[in-house]
CSV table of C-alpha atoms in Angstrom, one decimal:
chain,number,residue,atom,x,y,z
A,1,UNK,CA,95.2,86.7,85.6
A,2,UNK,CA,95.6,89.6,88.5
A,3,UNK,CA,94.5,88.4,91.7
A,4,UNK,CA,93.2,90.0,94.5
A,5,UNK,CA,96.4,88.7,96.9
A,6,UNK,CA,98.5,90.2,94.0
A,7,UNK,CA,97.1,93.4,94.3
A,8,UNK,CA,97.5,93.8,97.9
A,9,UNK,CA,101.0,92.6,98.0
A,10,UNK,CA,102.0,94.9,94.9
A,11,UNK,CA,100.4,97.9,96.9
A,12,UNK,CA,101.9,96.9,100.1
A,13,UNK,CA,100.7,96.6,103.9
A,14,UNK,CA,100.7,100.7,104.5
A,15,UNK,CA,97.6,101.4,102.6
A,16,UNK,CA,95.8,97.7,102.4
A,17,UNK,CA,95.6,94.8,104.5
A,18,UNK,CA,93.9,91.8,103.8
A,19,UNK,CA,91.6,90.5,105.9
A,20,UNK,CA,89.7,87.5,104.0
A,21,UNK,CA,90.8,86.0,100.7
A,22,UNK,CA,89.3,83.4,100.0
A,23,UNK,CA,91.3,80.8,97.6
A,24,UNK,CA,88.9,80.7,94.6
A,25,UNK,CA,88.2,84.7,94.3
A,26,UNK,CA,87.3,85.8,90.6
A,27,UNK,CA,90.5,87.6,88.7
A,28,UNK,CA,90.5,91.4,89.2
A,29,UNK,CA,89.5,93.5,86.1
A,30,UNK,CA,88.7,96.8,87.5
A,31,UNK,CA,88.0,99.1,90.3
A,32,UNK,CA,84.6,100.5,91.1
A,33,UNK,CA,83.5,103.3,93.4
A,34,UNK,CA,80.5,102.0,95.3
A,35,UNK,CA,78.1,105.4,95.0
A,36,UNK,CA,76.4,106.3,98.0
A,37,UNK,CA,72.3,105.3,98.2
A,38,UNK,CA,70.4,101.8,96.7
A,39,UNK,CA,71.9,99.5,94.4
A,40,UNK,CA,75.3,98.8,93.1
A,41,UNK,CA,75.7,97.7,89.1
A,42,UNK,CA,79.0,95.8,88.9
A,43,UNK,CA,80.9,93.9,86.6
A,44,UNK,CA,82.5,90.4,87.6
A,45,UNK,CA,86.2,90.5,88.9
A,46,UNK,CA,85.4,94.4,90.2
A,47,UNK,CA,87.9,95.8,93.5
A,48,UNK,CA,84.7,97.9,95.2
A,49,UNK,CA,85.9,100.7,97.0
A,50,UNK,CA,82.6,101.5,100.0
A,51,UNK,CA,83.6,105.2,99.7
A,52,UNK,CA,79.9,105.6,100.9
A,53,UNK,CA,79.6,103.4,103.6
A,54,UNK,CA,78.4,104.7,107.1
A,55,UNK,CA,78.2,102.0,109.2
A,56,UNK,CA,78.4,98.1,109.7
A,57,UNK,CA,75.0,97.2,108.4
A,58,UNK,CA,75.7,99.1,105.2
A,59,UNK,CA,79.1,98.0,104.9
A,60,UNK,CA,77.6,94.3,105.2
A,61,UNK,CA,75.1,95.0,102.8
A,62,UNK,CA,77.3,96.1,99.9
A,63,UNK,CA,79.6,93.3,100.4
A,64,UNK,CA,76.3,90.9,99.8
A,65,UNK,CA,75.6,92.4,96.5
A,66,UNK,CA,78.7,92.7,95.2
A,67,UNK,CA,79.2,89.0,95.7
A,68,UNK,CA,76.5,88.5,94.4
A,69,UNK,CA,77.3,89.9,90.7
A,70,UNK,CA,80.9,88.3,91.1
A,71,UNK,CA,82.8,91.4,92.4
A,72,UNK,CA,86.4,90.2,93.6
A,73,UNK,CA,86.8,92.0,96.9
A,74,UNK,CA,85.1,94.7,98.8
A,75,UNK,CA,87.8,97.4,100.1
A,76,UNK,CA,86.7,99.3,103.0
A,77,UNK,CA,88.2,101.6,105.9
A,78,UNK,CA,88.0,101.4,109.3
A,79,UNK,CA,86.6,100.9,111.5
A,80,UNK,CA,84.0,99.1,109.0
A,81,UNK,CA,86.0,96.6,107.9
A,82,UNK,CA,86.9,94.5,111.0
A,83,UNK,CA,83.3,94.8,112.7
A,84,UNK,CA,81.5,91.4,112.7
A,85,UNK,CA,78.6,91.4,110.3
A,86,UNK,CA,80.5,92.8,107.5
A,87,UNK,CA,83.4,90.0,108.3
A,88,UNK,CA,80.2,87.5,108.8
A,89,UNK,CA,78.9,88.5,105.2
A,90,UNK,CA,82.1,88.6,103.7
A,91,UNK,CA,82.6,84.9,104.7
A,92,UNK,CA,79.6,83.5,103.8
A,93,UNK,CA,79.2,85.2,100.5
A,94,UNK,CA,82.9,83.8,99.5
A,95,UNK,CA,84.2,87.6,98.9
A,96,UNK,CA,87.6,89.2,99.3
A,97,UNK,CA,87.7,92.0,102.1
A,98,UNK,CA,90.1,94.1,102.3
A,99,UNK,CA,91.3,97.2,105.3
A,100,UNK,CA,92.1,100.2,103.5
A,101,UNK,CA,94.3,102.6,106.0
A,102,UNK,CA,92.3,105.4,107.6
A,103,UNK,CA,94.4,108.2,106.4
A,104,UNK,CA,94.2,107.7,102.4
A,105,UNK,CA,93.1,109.5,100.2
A,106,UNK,CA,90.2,107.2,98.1
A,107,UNK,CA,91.2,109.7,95.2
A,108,UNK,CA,95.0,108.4,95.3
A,109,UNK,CA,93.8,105.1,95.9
A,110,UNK,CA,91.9,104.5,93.0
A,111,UNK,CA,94.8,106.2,90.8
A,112,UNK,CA,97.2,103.4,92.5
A,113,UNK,CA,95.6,100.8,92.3
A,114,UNK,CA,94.5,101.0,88.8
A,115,UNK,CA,98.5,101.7,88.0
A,116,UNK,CA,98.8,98.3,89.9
A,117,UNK,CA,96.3,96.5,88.1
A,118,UNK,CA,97.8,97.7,84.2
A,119,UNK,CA,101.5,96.5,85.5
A,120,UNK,CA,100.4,93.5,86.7
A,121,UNK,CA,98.7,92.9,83.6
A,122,UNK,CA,101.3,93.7,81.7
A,123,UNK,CA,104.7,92.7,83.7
A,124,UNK,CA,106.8,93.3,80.8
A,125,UNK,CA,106.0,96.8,82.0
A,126,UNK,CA,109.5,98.3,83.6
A,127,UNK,CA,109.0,98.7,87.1
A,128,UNK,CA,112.4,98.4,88.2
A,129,UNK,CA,113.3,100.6,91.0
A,130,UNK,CA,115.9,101.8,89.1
A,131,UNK,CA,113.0,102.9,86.1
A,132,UNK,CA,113.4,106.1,84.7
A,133,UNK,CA,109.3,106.8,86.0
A,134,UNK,CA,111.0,108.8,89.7
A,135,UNK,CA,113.6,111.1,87.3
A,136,UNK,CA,111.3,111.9,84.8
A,137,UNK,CA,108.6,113.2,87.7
A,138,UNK,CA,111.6,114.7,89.0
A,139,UNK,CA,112.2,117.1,86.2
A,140,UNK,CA,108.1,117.6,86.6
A,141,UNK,CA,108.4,118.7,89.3
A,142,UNK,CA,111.6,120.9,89.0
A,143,UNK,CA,108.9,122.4,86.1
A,144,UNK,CA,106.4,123.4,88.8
A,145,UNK,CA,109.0,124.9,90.9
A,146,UNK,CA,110.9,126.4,88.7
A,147,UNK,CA,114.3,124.8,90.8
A,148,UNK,CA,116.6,121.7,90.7
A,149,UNK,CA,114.8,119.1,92.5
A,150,UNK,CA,115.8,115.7,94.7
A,151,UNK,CA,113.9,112.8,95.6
A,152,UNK,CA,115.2,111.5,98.4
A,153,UNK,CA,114.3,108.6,100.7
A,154,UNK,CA,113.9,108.7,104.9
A,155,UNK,CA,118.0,107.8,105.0
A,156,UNK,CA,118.3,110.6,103.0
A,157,UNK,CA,119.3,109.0,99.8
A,158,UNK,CA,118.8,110.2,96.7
A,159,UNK,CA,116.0,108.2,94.7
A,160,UNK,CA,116.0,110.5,91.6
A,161,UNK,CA,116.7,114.3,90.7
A,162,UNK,CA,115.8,116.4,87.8
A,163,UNK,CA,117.8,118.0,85.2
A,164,UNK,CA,119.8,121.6,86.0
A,165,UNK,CA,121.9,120.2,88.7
A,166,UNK,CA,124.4,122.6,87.3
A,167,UNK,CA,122.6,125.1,88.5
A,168,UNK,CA,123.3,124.3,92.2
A,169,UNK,CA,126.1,124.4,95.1
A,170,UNK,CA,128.8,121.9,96.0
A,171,UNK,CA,127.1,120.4,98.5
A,172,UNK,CA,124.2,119.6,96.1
A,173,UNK,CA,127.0,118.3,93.3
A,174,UNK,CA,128.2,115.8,96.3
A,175,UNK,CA,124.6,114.7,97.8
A,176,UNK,CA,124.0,113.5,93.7
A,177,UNK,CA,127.6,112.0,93.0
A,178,UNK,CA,127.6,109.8,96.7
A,179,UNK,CA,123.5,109.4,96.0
A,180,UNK,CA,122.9,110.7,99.8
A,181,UNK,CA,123.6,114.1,101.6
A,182,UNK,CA,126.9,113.9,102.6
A,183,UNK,CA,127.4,113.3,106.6
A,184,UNK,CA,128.8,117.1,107.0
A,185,UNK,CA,126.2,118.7,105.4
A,186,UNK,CA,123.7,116.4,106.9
A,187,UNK,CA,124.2,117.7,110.0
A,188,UNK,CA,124.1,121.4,109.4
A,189,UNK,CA,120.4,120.7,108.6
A,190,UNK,CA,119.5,118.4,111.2
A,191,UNK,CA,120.8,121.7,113.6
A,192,UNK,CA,118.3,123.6,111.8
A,193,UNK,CA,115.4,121.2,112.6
A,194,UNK,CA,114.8,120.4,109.1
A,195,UNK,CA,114.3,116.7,109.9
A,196,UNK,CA,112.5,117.0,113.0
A,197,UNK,CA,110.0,119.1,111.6
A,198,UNK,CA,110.2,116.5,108.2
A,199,UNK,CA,109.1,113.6,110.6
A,200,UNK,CA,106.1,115.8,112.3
A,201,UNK,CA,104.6,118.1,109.6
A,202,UNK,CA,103.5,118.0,105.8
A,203,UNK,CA,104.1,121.6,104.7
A,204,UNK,CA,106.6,123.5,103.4
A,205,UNK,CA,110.1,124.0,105.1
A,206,UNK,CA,112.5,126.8,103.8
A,207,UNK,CA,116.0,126.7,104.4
A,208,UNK,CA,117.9,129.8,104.4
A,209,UNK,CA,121.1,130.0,102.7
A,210,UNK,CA,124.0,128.8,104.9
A,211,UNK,CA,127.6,130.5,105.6
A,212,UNK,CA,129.6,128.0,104.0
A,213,UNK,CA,128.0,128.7,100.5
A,214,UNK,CA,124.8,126.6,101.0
A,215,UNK,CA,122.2,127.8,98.5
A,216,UNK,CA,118.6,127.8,100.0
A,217,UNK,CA,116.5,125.3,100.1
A,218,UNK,CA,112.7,124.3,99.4
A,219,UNK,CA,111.8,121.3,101.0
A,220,UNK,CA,108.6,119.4,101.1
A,221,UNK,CA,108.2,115.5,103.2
A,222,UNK,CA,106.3,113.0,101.0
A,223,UNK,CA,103.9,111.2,103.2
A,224,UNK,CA,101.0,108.3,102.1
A,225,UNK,CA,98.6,107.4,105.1
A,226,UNK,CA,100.6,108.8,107.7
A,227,UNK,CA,103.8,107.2,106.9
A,228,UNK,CA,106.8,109.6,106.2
A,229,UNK,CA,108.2,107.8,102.5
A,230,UNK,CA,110.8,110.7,102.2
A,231,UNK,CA,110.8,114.0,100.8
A,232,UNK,CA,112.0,116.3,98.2
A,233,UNK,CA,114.5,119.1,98.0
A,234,UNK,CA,114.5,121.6,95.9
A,235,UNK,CA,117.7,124.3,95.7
A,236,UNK,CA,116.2,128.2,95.1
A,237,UNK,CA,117.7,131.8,94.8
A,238,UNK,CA,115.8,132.7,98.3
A,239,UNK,CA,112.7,133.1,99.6
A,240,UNK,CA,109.9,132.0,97.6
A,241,UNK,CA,105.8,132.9,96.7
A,242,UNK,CA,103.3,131.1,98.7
A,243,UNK,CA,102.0,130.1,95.1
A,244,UNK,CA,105.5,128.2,94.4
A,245,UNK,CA,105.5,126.6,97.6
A,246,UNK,CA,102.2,125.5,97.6
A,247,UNK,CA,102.8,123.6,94.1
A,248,UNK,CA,105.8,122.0,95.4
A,249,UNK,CA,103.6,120.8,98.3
A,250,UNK,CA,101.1,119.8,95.4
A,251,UNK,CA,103.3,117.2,93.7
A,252,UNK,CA,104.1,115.6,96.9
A,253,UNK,CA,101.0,112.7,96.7
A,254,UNK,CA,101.8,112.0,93.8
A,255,UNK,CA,105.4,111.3,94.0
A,256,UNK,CA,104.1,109.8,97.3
A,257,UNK,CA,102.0,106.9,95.0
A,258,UNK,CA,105.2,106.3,92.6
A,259,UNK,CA,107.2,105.6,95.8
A,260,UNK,CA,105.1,103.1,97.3
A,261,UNK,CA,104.3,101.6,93.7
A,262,UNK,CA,108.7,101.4,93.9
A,263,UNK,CA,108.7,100.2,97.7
A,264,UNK,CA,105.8,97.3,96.8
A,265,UNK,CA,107.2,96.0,93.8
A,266,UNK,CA,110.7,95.8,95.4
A,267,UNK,CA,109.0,94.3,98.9
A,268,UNK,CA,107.3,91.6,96.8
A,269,UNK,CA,110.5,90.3,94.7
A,270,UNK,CA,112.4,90.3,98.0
A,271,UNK,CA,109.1,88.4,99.6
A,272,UNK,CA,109.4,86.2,96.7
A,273,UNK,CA,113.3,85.6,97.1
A,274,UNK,CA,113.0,84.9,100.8
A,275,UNK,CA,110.7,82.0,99.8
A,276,UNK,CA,113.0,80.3,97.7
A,277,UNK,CA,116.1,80.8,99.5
A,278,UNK,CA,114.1,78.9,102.2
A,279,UNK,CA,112.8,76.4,100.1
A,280,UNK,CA,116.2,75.9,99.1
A,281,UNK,CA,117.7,75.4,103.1
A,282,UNK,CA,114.9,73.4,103.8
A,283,UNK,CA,115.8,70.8,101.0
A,284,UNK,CA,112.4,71.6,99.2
A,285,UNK,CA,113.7,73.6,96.1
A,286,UNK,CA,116.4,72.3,93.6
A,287,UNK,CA,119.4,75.1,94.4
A,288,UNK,CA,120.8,75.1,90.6
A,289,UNK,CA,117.2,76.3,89.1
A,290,UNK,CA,116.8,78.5,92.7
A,291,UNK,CA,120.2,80.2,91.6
A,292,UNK,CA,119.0,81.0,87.6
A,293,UNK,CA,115.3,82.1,89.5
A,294,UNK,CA,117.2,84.4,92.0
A,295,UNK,CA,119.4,85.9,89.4
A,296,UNK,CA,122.7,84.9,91.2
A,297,UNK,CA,126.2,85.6,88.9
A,298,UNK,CA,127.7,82.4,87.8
A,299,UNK,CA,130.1,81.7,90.3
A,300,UNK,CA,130.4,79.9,93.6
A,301,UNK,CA,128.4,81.5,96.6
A,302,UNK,CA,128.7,81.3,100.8
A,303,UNK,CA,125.6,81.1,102.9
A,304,UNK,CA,126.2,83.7,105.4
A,305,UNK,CA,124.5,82.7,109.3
A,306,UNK,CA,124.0,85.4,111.2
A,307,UNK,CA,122.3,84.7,114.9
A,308,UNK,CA,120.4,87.8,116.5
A,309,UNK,CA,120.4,87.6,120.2
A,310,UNK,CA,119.7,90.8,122.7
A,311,UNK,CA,116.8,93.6,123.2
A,312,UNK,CA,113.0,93.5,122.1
A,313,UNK,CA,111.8,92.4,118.7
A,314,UNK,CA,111.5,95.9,117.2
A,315,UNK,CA,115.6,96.1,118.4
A,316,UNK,CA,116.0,93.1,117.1
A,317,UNK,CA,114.4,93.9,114.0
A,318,UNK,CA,116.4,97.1,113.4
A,319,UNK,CA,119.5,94.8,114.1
A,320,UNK,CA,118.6,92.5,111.2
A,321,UNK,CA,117.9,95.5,108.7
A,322,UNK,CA,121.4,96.9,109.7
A,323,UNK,CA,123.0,93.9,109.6
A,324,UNK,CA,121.9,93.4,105.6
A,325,UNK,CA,122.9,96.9,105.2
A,326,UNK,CA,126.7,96.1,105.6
A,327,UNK,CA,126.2,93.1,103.9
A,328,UNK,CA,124.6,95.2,100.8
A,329,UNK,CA,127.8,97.6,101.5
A,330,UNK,CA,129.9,95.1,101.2
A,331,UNK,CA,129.2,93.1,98.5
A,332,UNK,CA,127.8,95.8,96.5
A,333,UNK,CA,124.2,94.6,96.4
A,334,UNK,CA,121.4,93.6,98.4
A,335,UNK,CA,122.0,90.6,99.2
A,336,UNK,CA,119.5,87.4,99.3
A,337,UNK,CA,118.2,86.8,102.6
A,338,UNK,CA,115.6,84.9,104.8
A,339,UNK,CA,115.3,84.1,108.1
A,340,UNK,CA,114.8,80.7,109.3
A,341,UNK,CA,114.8,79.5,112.9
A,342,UNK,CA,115.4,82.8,114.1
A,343,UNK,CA,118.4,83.0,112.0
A,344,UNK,CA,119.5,85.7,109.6
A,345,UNK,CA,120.5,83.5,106.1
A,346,UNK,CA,122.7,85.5,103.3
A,347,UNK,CA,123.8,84.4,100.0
A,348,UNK,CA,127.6,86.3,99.3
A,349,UNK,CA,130.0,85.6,96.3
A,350,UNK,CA,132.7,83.1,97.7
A,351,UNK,CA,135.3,85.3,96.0
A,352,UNK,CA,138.2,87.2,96.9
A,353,UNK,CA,138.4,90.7,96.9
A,354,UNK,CA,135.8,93.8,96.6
A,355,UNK,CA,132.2,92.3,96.2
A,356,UNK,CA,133.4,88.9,97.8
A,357,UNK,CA,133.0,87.3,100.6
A,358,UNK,CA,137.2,87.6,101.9
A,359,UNK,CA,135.9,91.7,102.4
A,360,UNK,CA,133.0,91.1,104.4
């Protein structure tokens, strides 16, 4: 059974927000486009996409008949969504409703969320962020382009990259060996611009070859309802045909969709982790079955406290994150973590040595 709350978590809060689901809403089977004019012919447990709608009354009215046949949630954009009578109708017919981010594409949407919907049926499906899904578009790509190609993240590390590496310069060899651009060559581009213009555009950047042997370099930002998810990097002879560039560009929503497919799946296992832990330091889950559920090695583990004090909540926020990314450094792994209290919780290996809690 795939329900709606399922969906939405495995797509992830960028593109879909939920704003009613009501506890016994039907199992989703499929997702519908809602044409434009008269009735709508549905089938029970539909998501239906109002990719029609044109105002609240409209909005309210589609949400009444697909109810009605036994549709599982109504997506919509805004500002339809939140407005009163559709949220009124919504209620009182006993739908889901769902806020689809203003910038996507319905096109992309209905391609993700029916990937969703076939690994959630299916979750022997491998959707490990570590799948070989990201390299194997990474070689399409390099196809297209006719170059080596990375996939890197906004930290600038490398996600995936295609075949022909060999092909490149040292400073490609290193990015791929330390899986991020090294510091050094890092900021040769950031004097160029390349990131400021990453975090502001969606087209094309070119690189000219650098002095210190630096081939060129194609690069393209991925970016899915606004948000920048990374980009990709591709290393070329020199200049290259608008026709090239504009297929590079191409290939960007669609790595765009496999990266938030990666990003959901990994937010909702660490969702689900952060659930248990905290069951566990509240006394309400056993710890021995909470250690086989989290996947913890067989050996004797600390519980690392960690207090944040100082700045505003988004500082405090970005304190947390780094905080978990030494930990991760330092034992190798992310580590499991919830907060409780306003405290920052961390299971570490109580060993000695690398990986162990005597390093941190």
């Amino acid at each position: 059974m795939v329900s709606v709350r399922s969906v939405v978590d495995r797509v992830g809060p960028t593109l879909l927000h939920a704003l009613q689901v009501p506890d016994d809403s039907p199992a989703v089977a499929d997702v519908v486009i809602a044409e434009p004019g008269g009735a709508v012919t549905l089938s029970a447990g539909d998501l239906v996409l109002g990719v029609a709608t044109t105002g609240p009354e409209d909005a309210a009215e589609l949400v009444r008949q697909s109810a009605a046949q036994g549709a599982a949630a109504v997506l919509l954009k805004p500002p339809f969504a939140a407005k009163p009578p559709v949220k009124r109708a919504a209620k009182a017919s006993g739908i889901a409703l769902v806020q689809v981010h203003a910038a996507t594409s319905w096109a992309q949407l209905v391609w993700l969320l029916r990937t969703v919907l076939d690994a959630l049926a299916d979750e022997s499906e491998d959707l490990d962020p570590g799948s070989g899904d990201l390299f194997r578009l990474a070689d399409a790509v390099a196809s297209v382009v006719d170059a080596p190609v990375t996939i890197e993240d906004t930290n600038s590390r490398v996600l995936a990259y295609s075949a022909r590496q060999d092909l490149t310069d040292p400073a490609r060899v290193a990015t791929i060996m330390g899986r991020r651009i090294p510091d050094d060559v890092l900021a040769r581009f950031r004097s160029r611009g390349v990131f400021r213009e990453l975090s502001r555009g969606r087209q094309t950047i070119f690189v000219p070859a650098q002095r210190d042997g630096t081939l060129p370099r194609l690069i393209v930002p991925i970016r899915m309802g606004g948000e920048l998810l990374g980009s990709m990097w591709a290393v070329v002879a020199g200049p290259v045909s608008d026709e090239r560039a504009a297929a590079f560009a191409d290939a960007a929503p669609v790595v765009a969709l496999h990266l938030l497919r990666r990003r959901a799946h990994t937010d909702a296992q660490r969702r689900a982790s952060a659930e248990l832990l905290r069951g566990v330091l509240e006394g309400r889950a056993n710890p021995r079955k909470a250690m086989a559920e989290l996947d913890l090695s067989d050996e004797p583990h600390r519980v690392v406290v960690i207090e944040v004090t100082g700045g505003d909540g988004r500082d405090a926020e970005g304190l947390r994150l780094a905080l978990l990314e030494r930990i991760s450094q330092g034992i190798g792994s992310r580590p499991v973590a919830t907060e409780l209290g306003g405290l920052l919780y961390a299971v570490v290996p109580d060993r000695p040595g690398p990986g162990g809690w005597a390093e941190l």
